[in-house]
Coordinates of C-alpha atoms and ligand atoms in Angstrom, one line a residue:
M299 CA 21.5 16.5 -0.9
D300 CA 24.7 14.9 -1.8
N301 CA 26.5 15.9 -5.0
R302 CA 29.7 14.1 -4.6
S303 CA 31.5 13.5 -7.8
A304 CA 34.8 11.8 -8.4
T305 CA 37.7 11.8 -10.8
V306 CA 39.9 8.9 -10.9
A307 CA 43.5 10.0 -11.4
A308 CA 44.7 6.4 -11.8
A309 CA 44.0 6.9 -15.6
P310 CA 46.4 9.1 -17.6
P311 CA 46.4 12.4 -15.6
L312 CA 44.2 15.2 -16.9
A313 CA 44.7 18.8 -16.2
G314 CA 44.4 19.4 -12.4
Q315 CA 44.7 15.7 -11.5
I316 CA 47.4 14.2 -9.3
P317 CA 49.1 11.4 -11.1
G318 CA 48.9 8.1 -9.2
W319 CA 46.1 9.2 -6.9
F320 CA 42.4 8.5 -6.5
S321 CA 40.5 11.7 -5.8
E322 CA 36.9 12.3 -4.8
E323 CA 35.8 15.9 -5.0
W324 CA 33.0 16.8 -2.7
A325 CA 31.3 18.9 -5.4
G326 CA 29.8 22.1 -4.1
E327 CA 32.0 22.0 -1.0
G328 CA 35.3 23.1 -2.5
S329 CA 37.0 20.2 -0.9
G330 CA 37.6 16.5 -1.3
I331 CA 39.9 13.6 -0.5
S332 CA 42.7 11.9 -2.3
F333 CA 44.6 8.6 -1.8
R334 CA 48.0 7.9 -3.2
L335 CA 47.6 4.6 -5.1
R336 CA 49.8 1.5 -5.4
G337 CA 47.5 0.1 -8.0
K338 CA 44.0 -0.8 -9.2
L339 CA 42.6 -4.3 -8.2
A340 CA 39.2 -4.3 -9.8
D341 CA 37.0 -2.3 -12.1
V342 CA 33.5 -3.8 -12.7
Q343 CA 30.3 -2.2 -14.1
S344 CA 27.5 -4.1 -12.4
E345 CA 23.8 -3.8 -13.2
F346 CA 23.6 -1.0 -10.5
Q347 CA 26.9 0.8 -10.3
R348 CA 30.6 1.0 -11.2
I349 CA 32.6 -0.9 -8.6
E350 CA 36.3 -0.2 -8.2
V351 CA 38.8 -1.5 -5.8
F352 CA 42.2 0.1 -5.3
E353 CA 45.3 -0.6 -3.3
T354 CA 46.4 2.6 -1.5
E355 CA 49.7 3.4 0.1
R356 CA 48.4 4.2 3.6
F357 CA 44.7 3.3 3.8
G358 CA 44.9 -0.3 2.7
T359 CA 42.3 -1.5 0.2
L360 CA 39.8 1.1 -1.0
L361 CA 36.3 0.3 -2.4
T362 CA 34.4 3.0 -4.4
L363 CA 31.0 2.8 -5.9
D364 CA 30.3 5.2 -8.8
G365 CA 33.5 6.9 -7.9
L366 CA 32.5 7.6 -4.3
V367 CA 34.5 6.3 -1.3
M368 CA 32.7 3.5 0.5
V369 CA 35.2 1.5 2.6
T370 CA 38.9 1.4 3.4
S371 CA 40.8 -1.3 5.3
R372 CA 42.2 1.4 7.6
D373 CA 39.2 3.2 9.0
N374 CA 36.1 1.2 8.3
F375 CA 35.9 0.2 12.0
L376 CA 34.7 3.7 12.9
Y377 CA 31.6 3.4 10.7
H378 CA 30.8 -0.2 11.2
E379 CA 31.0 -0.1 15.0
M380 CA 29.1 3.2 15.3
L381 CA 26.3 2.1 12.9
V382 CA 25.8 -1.3 14.7
H383 CA 26.6 -1.2 18.4
P384 CA 24.6 1.8 19.6
A385 CA 21.5 0.3 18.2
L386 CA 22.1 -3.3 19.4
Y387 CA 23.1 -2.2 22.9
A388 CA 20.2 0.2 23.1
H389 CA 17.8 -2.7 22.5
P390 CA 17.4 -4.9 25.5
A391 CA 17.4 -8.2 23.6
P392 CA 17.9 -8.0 19.8
R393 CA 17.2 -11.5 18.5
D394 CA 16.3 -10.8 14.8
V395 CA 18.3 -8.2 12.9
L396 CA 17.9 -7.0 9.3
I397 CA 20.7 -5.2 7.4
I398 CA 19.7 -3.3 4.3
G399 CA 22.8 -2.8 2.0
G400 CA 26.0 -3.5 3.8
G401 CA 27.5 -5.3 0.8
D402 CA 31.1 -5.1 2.2
C403 CA 29.8 -7.2 5.1
G404 CA 31.5 -5.1 7.8
S405 CA 28.3 -4.3 9.5
L406 CA 27.2 -8.0 9.4
Q407 CA 30.5 -8.9 11.1
Q408 CA 29.8 -6.5 13.9
V409 CA 26.2 -7.7 14.4
L410 CA 27.5 -11.3 14.7
R411 CA 29.6 -10.2 17.7
H412 CA 26.4 -10.0 19.7
R413 CA 25.8 -13.5 21.0
E414 CA 22.1 -12.8 21.8
V415 CA 21.4 -12.2 18.1
E416 CA 19.8 -15.4 16.8
R417 CA 19.2 -14.4 13.1
V418 CA 20.7 -11.7 10.9
T419 CA 19.5 -11.2 7.4
Q420 CA 21.4 -9.0 5.0
V421 CA 19.7 -7.7 1.8
E422 CA 22.2 -6.1 -0.6
I423 CA 21.0 -5.1 -4.0
D424 CA 24.3 -5.8 -5.8
E425 CA 25.8 -9.2 -5.4
Q426 CA 28.9 -8.1 -7.2
V427 CA 29.8 -5.8 -4.3
T428 CA 29.8 -8.7 -1.9
R429 CA 31.7 -11.1 -4.2
L430 CA 34.4 -8.5 -4.8
C431 CA 34.6 -7.7 -1.1
E432 CA 35.0 -11.5 -0.3
R433 CA 38.1 -11.3 -2.5
F434 CA 39.6 -7.9 -1.5
F435 CA 38.2 -7.4 2.0
P436 CA 38.4 -11.0 3.4
E437 CA 38.8 -9.6 6.9
L438 CA 35.3 -8.1 6.7
C439 CA 33.7 -11.2 5.2
A440 CA 35.4 -13.7 7.5
D441 CA 32.1 -14.4 9.4
N442 CA 29.8 -14.6 6.5
G443 CA 29.5 -18.4 7.1
D444 CA 28.1 -18.0 10.6
P445 CA 24.9 -20.2 10.7
R446 CA 22.9 -17.2 12.1
A447 CA 23.7 -15.1 8.9
T448 CA 21.7 -15.2 5.7
L449 CA 22.6 -13.1 2.6
H450 CA 20.1 -12.1 0.0
F451 CA 20.6 -10.0 -3.1
E452 CA 17.7 -7.7 -4.0
D453 CA 16.3 -4.2 -3.5
G454 CA 16.0 -3.6 0.2
I455 CA 12.7 -1.7 -0.1
D456 CA 11.1 -4.7 -1.8
W457 CA 12.3 -6.9 1.1
V458 CA 10.8 -4.7 3.8
R459 CA 7.6 -4.2 1.9
R460 CA 7.1 -7.9 1.9
A461 CA 8.3 -8.5 5.5
P462 CA 5.5 -9.7 7.8
P463 CA 4.7 -7.1 10.5
G464 CA 6.8 -7.4 13.6
S465 CA 9.6 -9.4 12.0
Y466 CA 12.6 -7.7 13.4
D467 CA 14.1 -6.2 16.6
V468 CA 16.6 -4.0 14.8
I469 CA 16.9 -2.9 11.2
L470 CA 20.2 -1.4 10.1
V471 CA 20.4 0.6 6.9
D472 CA 23.9 0.5 5.7
G473 CA 23.2 2.1 2.3
S474 CA 25.3 4.2 0.0
D475 CA 24.7 7.9 -0.3
P476 CA 21.1 9.0 -1.2
L477 CA 21.9 8.7 -4.9
G478 CA 21.1 6.0 -7.5
P479 CA 19.8 2.7 -6.0
A480 CA 20.1 4.0 -2.4
A481 CA 17.8 7.1 -2.9
V482 CA 14.8 4.9 -1.9
L483 CA 16.4 4.1 1.4
F484 CA 15.7 7.7 2.6
A485 CA 12.1 7.9 1.3
E486 CA 9.0 7.9 3.6
E487 CA 7.7 4.7 2.0
F488 CA 10.8 2.9 3.1
Y489 CA 10.7 4.3 6.6
A490 CA 7.0 3.3 6.9
A491 CA 7.8 -0.2 5.7
C492 CA 10.6 -0.5 8.3
F493 CA 8.2 0.7 11.0
A494 CA 5.7 -2.0 10.2
A495 CA 8.5 -4.7 10.0
L496 CA 9.8 -3.8 13.5
R497 CA 8.5 -5.3 16.7
P498 CA 7.3 -3.0 19.5
G499 CA 10.4 -1.4 21.0
G500 CA 12.2 -2.1 17.7
I501 CA 15.0 0.2 16.5
L502 CA 15.7 1.5 13.0
A503 CA 19.3 2.7 12.6
G504 CA 20.7 4.1 9.4
Q505 CA 23.8 6.0 8.2
T506 CA 22.6 9.6 7.7
E507 CA 25.6 11.4 6.1
S508 CA 27.6 14.4 7.3
P509 CA 26.2 16.9 9.8
L510 CA 28.3 19.6 8.2
F511 CA 27.4 19.0 4.6
H512 CA 24.0 17.3 4.8
L513 CA 22.0 19.0 7.5
D514 CA 18.9 19.1 5.3
L515 CA 19.0 15.4 4.9
L516 CA 19.2 15.0 8.7
T517 CA 16.2 17.1 9.3
H518 CA 14.4 15.1 6.6
V519 CA 15.3 11.9 8.4
H520 CA 14.0 13.2 11.8
R521 CA 10.8 14.5 10.2
T522 CA 10.2 11.4 8.2
A523 CA 10.8 9.0 11.1
K524 CA 8.2 10.9 13.2
A525 CA 5.8 11.1 10.3
V526 CA 5.6 7.4 9.9
G527 CA 5.1 6.8 13.7
F528 CA 8.5 6.4 15.4
V529 CA 8.2 7.7 18.9
D530 CA 11.8 8.9 19.1
C531 CA 14.6 9.8 16.7
Q532 CA 18.1 10.6 17.8
T533 CA 21.3 11.2 15.8
L534 CA 24.8 10.1 16.9
F535 CA 28.0 11.8 15.7
F536 CA 31.3 10.2 15.0
P537 CA 34.5 10.7 13.0
Q538 CA 34.8 9.0 9.7
C539 CA 38.0 10.1 8.1
V540 CA 37.3 9.2 4.5
Y541 CA 33.7 10.4 4.1
P542 CA 32.8 14.0 3.1
S543 CA 33.8 16.4 5.8
G544 CA 35.4 13.6 7.9
W545 CA 32.4 13.8 10.3
W546 CA 29.5 11.4 10.0
T547 CA 26.2 10.4 11.6
A548 CA 23.9 7.5 12.2
S549 CA 20.3 8.2 13.2
L550 CA 18.2 5.8 15.4
A551 CA 14.5 5.8 15.5
R552 CA 12.5 3.7 18.0
K553 CA 9.0 2.2 17.7
S554 CA 6.6 2.6 20.6
E555 CA 9.1 3.9 23.2
T556 CA 12.0 6.4 23.5
L557 CA 15.7 5.5 23.2
Q558 CA 17.3 5.2 26.6
P559 CA 21.0 4.9 27.6
P560 CA 21.7 1.1 28.0
P561 CA 22.1 0.1 31.7
A562 CA 25.7 -0.8 32.7
T563 CA 24.6 -4.5 32.9
R564 CA 23.9 -4.4 29.1
F565 CA 27.6 -4.1 28.4
Q566 CA 28.6 -7.1 30.5
G567 CA 30.7 -9.5 28.4
M568 CA 31.1 -6.9 25.6
P569 CA 33.9 -7.9 23.3
A570 CA 36.8 -5.5 22.9
M571 CA 36.1 -2.9 20.1
Q572 CA 38.4 -0.6 18.3
Y573 CA 36.3 2.6 18.8
Y574 CA 33.0 1.9 20.5
T575 CA 32.8 1.9 24.4
P576 CA 29.8 2.6 26.7
Q577 CA 31.3 6.1 27.2
V578 CA 31.6 6.6 23.4
H579 CA 28.0 5.5 23.1
Q580 CA 26.8 8.2 25.5
A581 CA 29.0 10.9 24.2
A582 CA 28.1 10.2 20.5
F583 CA 24.5 11.3 21.2
A584 CA 25.5 14.7 22.5
A585 CA 24.2 16.9 19.7
P586 CA 26.1 20.0 18.5
A587 CA 24.2 23.3 19.1
F588 CA 23.8 24.0 15.4
F589 CA 22.1 20.7 15.0
V590 CA 19.6 21.3 17.8
R591 CA 18.8 24.7 16.3
A592 CA 18.3 23.1 12.9
L593 CA 15.8 20.7 14.3
Q594 CA 14.0 23.5 16.1
A595 CA 14.0 25.6 12.9
A596 CA 12.4 22.7 11.1
G597 CA 9.7 22.6 13.8
L598 CA 11.0 19.3 15.2
D599 CA 11.3 18.4 18.8
P600 CA 14.9 18.7 19.7
A601 CA 14.3 16.8 22.9
G602 CA 15.4 13.7 21.0
A603 CA 18.6 15.5 20.1
A604 CA 19.3 16.1 23.8
G605 CA 21.2 12.8 23.6
Q606 CA 21.1 10.0 26.0
G607 CA 23.1 11.7 28.7
Ligands
SAM1676 N1 29.6 2.4 4.4 C1 29.2 2.9 3.1 C2 28.6 4.3 3.2 O1 28.1 4.6 4.3 O2 28.6 5.0 2.2 C3 28.2 2.0 2.4 C4 28.4 0.6 2.7 S1 27.9 -0.5 1.5 C5 29.1 -0.5 0.3 C6 26.5 0.3 0.7 C7 25.7 -0.7 0.0 O3 24.3 -0.3 -0.2 C8 26.2 -0.9 -1.4 O4 26.8 -2.2 -1.5 C9 25.0 -0.8 -2.3 O5 25.0 -1.7 -3.4 C10 23.9 -1.0 -1.3 N2 22.6 -0.5 -1.8 C11 22.3 0.7 -2.3 N3 21.0 0.8 -2.6 C12 20.4 -0.4 -2.1 C13 19.0 -0.8 -2.0 N4 18.0 -0.1 -2.5 N5 18.8 -2.0 -1.5 C14 19.9 -2.8 -1.0 N6 21.2 -2.4 -1.0 C15 21.4 -1.2 -1.6

């Protein structure tokens, strides 16, 4: 599904490396991304993964996990706003929100901008990610002390397995790529546990990789969501400069009813964002033709891919 591999050129350059750069090769795609470095700020092998933090010349601070780009200071707003706000504005009254993963705390920060949210619980498997992000991405962690927020450090699938039925209005899955500890976050068992943990009308939203590179994963997500009982599943598309292909998705699945465009009144009092607007919300759900055809070829109802227009 995702065979990204990485070579870190910050070490003595090997043949074919660019001295003084961090490079991630999108293996199998004949492409990749490189950042010119000013230096390395951290390199920690945790129980779960290798966590590295770099200072780059033009993208600010860079976090990688097992050599894969996760977050940069410069463009993380695209991802965090588009994972969080479409789901929270599509729900009429999200009071209880669960975040699985999200160790950099950027998604948590965006959730807390919704004044109607009463409780947000974040369950990140690797505490070291959050502790390093508190040091090197303080701007993303600035709201971690909000009394509505609770941070836990354990496997997200264990948390949702234990969650009482009907605990949450929205579940956000801000996991890494479907490799290593995050692979379980794309399994049917996890989707079924999230379905049970949601209230009627609840929304599950997760990052679902690149539409250009990972179409098979996206059809898997739609098939799995429907298989465990979600009435509707829709994918939204947005730019994400530093991820494979530079084009990313989030997929939303809704329990017991279809996803509908939020009424204009839902956006009253909306804080100023860097990317997300009501217009971006609607446009993001307009599915590319090849994606609709892929769903049809997989025997899936593309009606959900018709977008919220
Ligand atoms: N924005 C990034 C992306 O889309 O690739 C990911 C953000 S965040 C860094 C991803 C987090 O998911 C990591 O901190 C990782 O430790 C966490 N994670 C991976 N598997 C997990 C699991 N099973 N339960 C909870 N957190 C998990």
